[in-house]
mmCIF file of C-alpha atoms in Angstrom:
data_model
loop_
_atom_site.group_PDB
_atom_site.id
_atom_site.type_symbol
_atom_site.label_atom_id
_atom_site.label_comp_id
_atom_site.label_asym_id
_atom_site.label_seq_id
_atom_site.Cartn_x
_atom_site.Cartn_y
_atom_site.Cartn_z
ATOM 1 C CA PHE A 1 158.654 -134.437 -49.501
ATOM 2 C CA ALA A 2 159.324 -137.254 -47.210
ATOM 3 C CA GLY A 3 158.474 -135.019 -44.210
ATOM 4 C CA VAL A 4 155.107 -134.019 -46.185
ATOM 5 C CA GLN A 5 154.727 -137.914 -46.162
ATOM 6 C CA ARG A 6 155.378 -139.063 -42.746
ATOM 7 C CA LEU A 7 152.781 -136.459 -41.945
ATOM 8 C CA ARG A 8 150.118 -137.920 -44.647
ATOM 9 C CA LEU A 9 150.700 -141.315 -42.744
ATOM 10 C CA PHE A 10 150.671 -140.303 -39.338
ATOM 11 C CA ALA A 11 147.349 -138.581 -39.954
ATOM 12 C CA PHE A 12 145.817 -141.266 -41.800
ATOM 13 C CA TYR A 13 146.886 -143.877 -39.202
ATOM 14 C CA GLY A 14 146.210 -141.659 -36.708
ATOM 15 C CA ALA A 15 142.280 -141.533 -38.215
ATOM 16 C CA VAL A 16 142.133 -145.373 -38.546
ATOM 17 C CA MET A 17 141.215 -147.605 -35.750
ATOM 18 C CA PRO A 18 143.254 -150.676 -35.624
ATOM 19 C CA TYR A 19 141.132 -153.360 -36.528
ATOM 20 C CA LYS A 20 141.414 -156.967 -35.829
ATOM 21 C CA PRO A 21 138.936 -159.738 -37.341
ATOM 22 C CA HIS A 22 136.939 -161.807 -35.183
ATOM 23 C CA ALA A 23 137.364 -165.536 -34.410
ATOM 24 C CA PHE A 24 134.171 -166.313 -36.086
ATOM 25 C CA ALA A 25 135.031 -164.098 -39.048
ATOM 26 C CA ASP A 26 138.215 -165.839 -39.374
ATOM 27 C CA LEU A 27 135.854 -169.369 -40.293
ATOM 28 C CA PHE A 28 136.011 -168.005 -43.750
ATOM 29 C CA PRO A 29 139.181 -167.828 -45.915
ATOM 30 C CA LEU A 30 140.141 -164.230 -47.295
ATOM 31 C CA MET A 31 140.003 -163.555 -51.053
ATOM 32 C CA ASN A 32 142.810 -164.803 -53.093
ATOM 33 C CA GLU A 33 145.286 -162.246 -54.706
ATOM 34 C CA THR A 34 143.275 -162.063 -58.129
ATOM 35 C CA GLU A 35 139.963 -161.024 -55.977
ATOM 36 C CA PHE A 36 142.030 -158.937 -53.334
ATOM 37 C CA ALA A 37 143.229 -157.077 -56.460
ATOM 38 C CA ASN A 38 139.880 -156.446 -58.058
ATOM 39 C CA LEU A 39 138.431 -155.436 -54.893
ATOM 40 C CA VAL A 40 141.175 -152.947 -54.304
ATOM 41 C CA ALA A 41 140.458 -151.425 -57.915
ATOM 42 C CA ASP A 42 136.829 -151.748 -57.280
ATOM 43 C CA ILE A 43 136.791 -149.415 -54.378
ATOM 44 C CA GLU A 44 139.407 -147.217 -55.586
ATOM 45 C CA ALA A 45 137.412 -146.644 -58.407
ATOM 46 C CA ASN A 46 133.982 -146.379 -56.977
ATOM 47 C CA GLY A 47 134.721 -145.802 -53.315
ATOM 48 C CA GLN A 48 133.605 -148.538 -50.130
ATOM 49 C CA ARG A 49 129.914 -148.996 -50.509
ATOM 50 C CA THR A 50 129.481 -151.563 -47.728
ATOM 51 C CA PRO A 51 130.469 -150.315 -44.227
ATOM 52 C CA ILE A 52 132.794 -152.864 -42.280
ATOM 53 C CA ASP A 53 130.438 -154.440 -39.314
ATOM 54 C CA ILE A 54 132.222 -153.843 -36.177
ATOM 55 C CA PHE A 55 131.323 -156.135 -32.929
ATOM 56 C CA ASN A 56 133.021 -155.180 -29.675
ATOM 57 C CA GLU A 57 136.079 -153.646 -31.580
ATOM 58 C CA THR A 58 136.495 -156.730 -33.817
ATOM 59 C CA ILE A 59 135.638 -157.037 -37.753
ATOM 60 C CA LEU A 60 132.762 -159.149 -37.737
ATOM 61 C CA ASP A 61 132.094 -159.203 -41.265
ATOM 62 C CA GLY A 62 134.459 -156.844 -44.203
ATOM 63 C CA ARG A 63 138.123 -158.246 -43.474
ATOM 64 C CA ASN A 64 138.739 -157.848 -46.937
ATOM 65 C CA ARG A 65 136.677 -154.232 -47.563
ATOM 66 C CA TYR A 66 139.035 -153.102 -44.262
ATOM 67 C CA ASN A 67 142.210 -154.318 -45.909
ATOM 68 C CA ALA A 68 141.433 -153.127 -49.479
ATOM 69 C CA CYS A 69 140.784 -149.389 -47.820
ATOM 70 C CA ILE A 70 144.035 -149.672 -45.779
ATOM 71 C CA LYS A 71 146.000 -150.658 -48.793
ATOM 72 C CA LEU A 72 144.265 -147.450 -50.600
ATOM 73 C CA GLY A 73 145.116 -145.379 -47.764
ATOM 74 C CA ILE A 74 141.359 -144.865 -47.091
ATOM 75 C CA VAL A 75 139.763 -144.383 -43.693
ATOM 76 C CA PRO A 76 137.611 -147.545 -43.824
ATOM 77 C CA LYS A 77 133.744 -146.761 -43.259
ATOM 78 C CA THR A 78 132.648 -148.776 -40.052
ATOM 79 C CA ARG A 79 129.183 -148.992 -38.363
ATOM 80 C CA PRO A 80 128.602 -151.182 -34.828
ATOM 81 C CA CYS A 81 127.067 -154.722 -34.986
ATOM 82 C CA PHE A 82 124.756 -155.338 -31.837
ATOM 83 C CA ALA A 83 124.414 -158.844 -33.125
ATOM 84 C CA SER A 84 122.949 -161.008 -30.391
ATOM 85 C CA SER A 85 124.908 -164.306 -31.577
ATOM 86 C CA PRO A 86 127.864 -163.225 -33.712
ATOM 87 C CA LEU A 87 128.313 -166.694 -35.045
ATOM 88 C CA ASP A 88 124.834 -166.468 -36.535
ATOM 89 C CA PHE A 89 125.570 -163.179 -37.787
ATOM 90 C CA VAL A 90 128.797 -164.434 -39.419
ATOM 91 C CA LEU A 91 126.920 -167.375 -41.077
ATOM 92 C CA SER A 92 124.430 -165.326 -42.311
ATOM 93 C CA ALA A 93 126.419 -162.753 -43.928
ATOM 94 C CA ASN A 94 128.586 -165.387 -45.805
ATOM 95 C CA LEU A 95 126.848 -168.492 -46.428
ATOM 96 C CA SER A 96 124.378 -166.303 -48.206
ATOM 97 C CA ARG A 97 126.668 -164.706 -50.800
ATOM 98 C CA ARG A 98 129.222 -167.503 -51.316
ATOM 99 C CA HIS A 99 128.885 -170.322 -53.429
ATOM 100 C CA LEU A 100 130.485 -172.837 -51.481
ATOM 101 C CA SER A 101 130.733 -176.763 -51.740
ATOM 102 C CA GLU A 102 129.634 -179.447 -49.028
ATOM 103 C CA SER A 103 133.428 -179.917 -48.184
ATOM 104 C CA GLN A 104 133.984 -176.472 -48.009
ATOM 105 C CA ARG A 105 131.035 -175.829 -45.607
ATOM 106 C CA ALA A 106 132.047 -179.219 -43.558
ATOM 107 C CA VAL A 107 135.661 -177.689 -42.939
ATOM 108 C CA LEU A 108 133.901 -174.450 -41.599
ATOM 109 C CA ALA A 109 131.727 -176.835 -39.327
ATOM 110 C CA GLY A 110 134.976 -178.572 -38.338
ATOM 111 C CA LYS A 111 137.121 -175.303 -37.386
ATOM 112 C CA LEU A 112 134.027 -174.013 -35.544
ATOM 113 C CA LYS A 113 134.193 -177.160 -33.254
ATOM 114 C CA ASP A 114 138.095 -176.951 -33.023
ATOM 115 C CA MET A 115 137.793 -173.512 -31.958
ATOM 116 C CA GLN A 116 134.961 -174.071 -29.703
ATOM 117 C CA ARG A 117 136.701 -176.889 -27.932
ATOM 118 C CA THR A 118 140.521 -174.869 -27.538
ATOM 119 C CA LEU A 119 138.594 -172.396 -26.047
ATOM 120 C CA LYS A 120 137.056 -174.380 -23.551
ATOM 121 C CA ALA A 121 140.388 -176.270 -23.075
ATOM 122 C CA ASN A 122 142.136 -173.103 -21.788
ATOM 123 C CA LEU A 123 139.329 -172.050 -19.788
ATOM 124 C CA ILE A 124 139.438 -175.435 -17.846
ATOM 125 C CA ILE A 125 143.275 -176.243 -17.768
ATOM 126 C CA GLU A 126 144.651 -172.756 -16.983
ATOM 127 C CA PRO A 127 142.078 -170.794 -15.223
ATOM 128 C CA GLU A 128 144.356 -168.777 -13.360
ATOM 129 C CA THR A 129 147.080 -168.393 -16.219
ATOM 130 C CA GLU A 130 144.512 -166.860 -19.148
ATOM 131 C CA SER A 131 146.097 -164.989 -21.707
ATOM 132 C CA ALA A 132 146.546 -161.767 -21.780
ATOM 133 C CA ASN A 133 143.534 -161.453 -24.321
ATOM 134 C CA LEU A 134 141.393 -162.971 -22.083
ATOM 135 C CA ARG A 135 142.566 -160.750 -19.099
ATOM 136 C CA THR A 136 142.482 -157.528 -20.498
ATOM 137 C CA GLU A 137 139.588 -157.710 -22.791
ATOM 138 C CA PRO A 138 137.148 -159.664 -20.952
ATOM 139 C CA GLU A 139 134.149 -157.677 -23.201
ATOM 140 C CA THR A 140 135.913 -158.434 -26.499
ATOM 141 C CA GLU A 141 136.788 -161.279 -28.666
ATOM 142 C CA SER A 142 137.003 -163.849 -25.836
ATOM 143 C CA ALA A 143 134.214 -163.159 -24.098
ATOM 144 C CA ASN A 144 132.234 -163.329 -27.193
ATOM 145 C CA LEU A 145 133.430 -166.907 -27.701
ATOM 146 C CA ARG A 146 132.163 -167.825 -24.189
ATOM 147 C CA THR A 147 128.931 -166.369 -24.604
ATOM 148 C CA GLU A 148 128.069 -168.679 -27.681
ATOM 149 C CA PRO A 149 126.912 -172.021 -26.498
ATOM 150 C CA GLU A 150 129.628 -174.832 -27.786
ATOM 151 C CA ILE A 151 127.338 -176.996 -30.417
ATOM 152 C CA THR A 152 127.737 -180.556 -31.378
ATOM 153 C CA VAL A 153 129.328 -182.389 -34.278
ATOM 154 C CA GLU A 154 125.411 -183.045 -35.326
ATOM 155 C CA GLN A 155 124.393 -179.057 -34.916
ATOM 156 C CA ALA A 156 128.002 -178.012 -36.602
ATOM 157 C CA ALA A 157 126.513 -179.997 -39.122
ATOM 158 C CA LYS A 158 122.677 -178.975 -39.662
ATOM 159 C CA LEU A 159 124.156 -175.205 -39.503
ATOM 160 C CA MET A 160 126.348 -175.956 -42.164
ATOM 161 C CA ASN A 161 123.763 -178.000 -44.209
ATOM 162 C CA VAL A 162 125.873 -180.963 -44.545
ATOM 163 C CA SER A 163 125.831 -184.723 -43.190
ATOM 164 C CA LYS A 164 128.020 -185.367 -39.319
ATOM 165 C CA ARG A 165 130.404 -187.691 -41.614
ATOM 166 C CA SER A 166 131.507 -184.886 -43.598
ATOM 167 C CA VAL A 167 132.112 -182.953 -40.449
ATOM 168 C CA GLU A 168 133.760 -185.546 -38.988
ATOM 169 C CA ASN A 169 135.892 -185.934 -42.242
ATOM 170 C CA ALA A 170 136.606 -182.330 -41.968
ATOM 171 C CA GLN A 171 137.877 -182.312 -38.175
ATOM 172 C CA VAL A 172 140.740 -185.371 -39.378
ATOM 173 C CA VAL A 173 141.506 -183.017 -42.175
ATOM 174 C CA ILE A 174 142.268 -180.001 -39.736
ATOM 175 C CA ALA A 175 143.813 -182.090 -36.919
ATOM 176 C CA GLU A 176 146.195 -184.334 -39.506
ATOM 177 C CA GLY A 177 146.061 -182.623 -42.760
ATOM 178 C CA SER A 178 149.110 -180.850 -44.352
ATOM 179 C CA PRO A 179 148.548 -176.888 -44.808
ATOM 180 C CA GLU A 180 148.708 -177.086 -48.244
ATOM 181 C CA LEU A 181 145.827 -179.755 -48.430
ATOM 182 C CA ILE A 182 143.780 -177.918 -45.883
ATOM 183 C CA ALA A 183 144.026 -174.741 -48.172
ATOM 184 C CA ASP A 184 143.158 -176.827 -51.263
ATOM 185 C CA VAL A 185 139.875 -178.445 -49.231
ATOM 186 C CA GLU A 186 139.139 -174.923 -48.156
ATOM 187 C CA ALA A 187 139.393 -173.464 -51.686
ATOM 188 C CA GLY A 188 137.054 -176.519 -53.254
ATOM 189 C CA LYS A 189 140.104 -178.159 -55.163
ATOM 190 C CA VAL A 190 139.711 -181.392 -52.816
ATOM 191 C CA SER A 191 136.760 -183.003 -51.242
ATOM 192 C CA VAL A 192 136.947 -183.711 -47.686
ATOM 193 C CA SER A 193 136.766 -187.373 -48.143
ATOM 194 C CA LYS A 194 139.450 -187.620 -50.701
ATOM 195 C CA ALA A 195 141.492 -185.710 -48.476
ATOM 196 C CA VAL A 196 141.213 -188.219 -45.704
ATOM 197 C CA LYS A 197 141.826 -191.080 -47.929
ATOM 198 C CA GLN A 198 145.686 -188.956 -48.389
ATOM 199 C CA ILE A 199 145.888 -188.643 -45.010
ATOM 200 C CA ARG A 200 144.912 -191.807 -44.049
ATOM 201 C CA PRO A 201 145.587 -194.399 -46.813
ATOM 202 C CA ALA A 202 143.223 -197.651 -46.934
ATOM 203 C CA LYS A 203 145.508 -200.373 -45.350
ATOM 204 C CA VAL A 204 144.634 -203.758 -47.076
ATOM 205 C CA ASN A 205 144.443 -206.566 -44.602
ATOM 206 C CA ALA A 206 146.286 -209.616 -45.749
ATOM 207 C CA GLU A 207 144.232 -212.135 -43.977
ATOM 208 C CA ASP A 208 141.096 -210.800 -44.634
ATOM 209 C CA VAL A 209 142.093 -210.586 -48.482
ATOM 210 C CA SER A 210 143.059 -214.198 -48.353
ATOM 211 C CA LEU A 211 140.161 -215.857 -46.265
ATOM 212 C CA ALA A 212 137.802 -213.817 -48.791
ATOM 213 C CA THR A 213 139.532 -215.675 -51.612
ATOM 214 C CA TYR A 214 139.028 -219.095 -50.050
ATOM 215 C CA ASN A 215 135.397 -218.171 -49.228
ATOM 216 C CA HIS A 216 134.876 -217.298 -52.789
ATOM 217 C CA ILE A 217 136.401 -220.469 -54.204
ATOM 218 C CA VAL A 218 134.784 -222.738 -51.856
ATOM 219 C CA LYS A 219 131.448 -221.017 -52.891
ATOM 220 C CA VAL A 220 132.264 -221.280 -56.541
ATOM 221 C CA SER A 221 133.221 -224.711 -56.387
ATOM 222 C CA ASP A 222 130.113 -225.745 -54.482
ATOM 223 C CA LYS A 223 128.424 -224.495 -57.817
ATOM 224 C CA LEU A 224 130.142 -226.204 -60.280
ATOM 225 C CA LEU A 225 128.038 -229.179 -61.727
ATOM 226 C CA LYS A 226 131.289 -231.197 -62.757
ATOM 227 C CA PRO A 227 132.615 -233.106 -59.700
ATOM 228 C CA GLN A 228 136.615 -232.993 -60.494
ATOM 229 C CA TRP A 229 136.025 -229.102 -61.043
ATOM 230 C CA LYS A 230 134.494 -229.305 -57.501
ATOM 231 C CA ALA A 231 137.375 -231.162 -56.261
ATOM 232 C CA LEU A 232 139.749 -228.543 -57.876
ATOM 233 C CA GLY A 233 138.428 -225.665 -56.466
ATOM 234 C CA VAL A 234 139.075 -227.637 -52.947
ATOM 235 C CA VAL A 235 142.394 -228.729 -53.928
ATOM 236 C CA CYS A 236 143.220 -224.720 -54.446
ATOM 237 C CA ALA A 237 141.247 -223.519 -51.548
ATOM 238 C CA ASP A 238 143.502 -226.023 -49.650
ATOM 239 C CA ALA A 239 146.545 -224.737 -50.930
ATOM 240 C CA ILE A 240 145.923 -221.457 -50.464
ATOM 241 C CA GLU A 241 145.031 -222.318 -46.756
ATOM 242 C CA ARG A 242 148.780 -224.456 -46.509
ATOM 243 C CA LEU A 243 150.645 -221.568 -47.851
ATOM 244 C CA GLU A 244 149.201 -219.272 -44.951
ATOM 245 C CA THR A 245 150.078 -221.560 -42.621
ATOM 246 C CA ALA A 246 153.581 -222.189 -43.815
#
């Protein structure tokens, strides 16, 4: 029995092309455990309805379907994708079927900018010592990334239909946030603005506060009708100033 099982596994994995996801596909998070379990159950009951889009031997769309088929021991149905822009294809396929918040879309824009910046740095800093992937697979994922023009923050914001400020906040979260915080933002549990506040809590400037208090006292005292109250306001302001300079 064990030998038969080994033969079946050998036949199955021999028939399945081991595809890796395209970098642009990884901009979007995979399904959570519950969603993936539901997908596996659906494919087991009804089969794989939608083929997986393959672009230069990478999965451009359909990572969850691919993983579900592998889990079930089913040879995945695939189809070649000849998109002129793999980025546009991924965005069109995913943004239309996912209900993402502004913060989630901002994180996608931030990840895209970070991805392009990293690739550009690698190509400039280490032109003679590129990774094995860049050397051995010039027509696959790395080449695909190079053919996409680098976009600005403004363009990334426009692609994801978010504000420039949201993208800038997302870049802070990606660069400085913990993996758990980033995951919460990607899942829509925390907004990018709240995440930035957790990462960079506002620092109260004592000098600014005391100066504001001083100015407020003087301003209020000038509006008081009774001279004695006005004098009291000046005395209080003077006391604050003395304490600050002590």
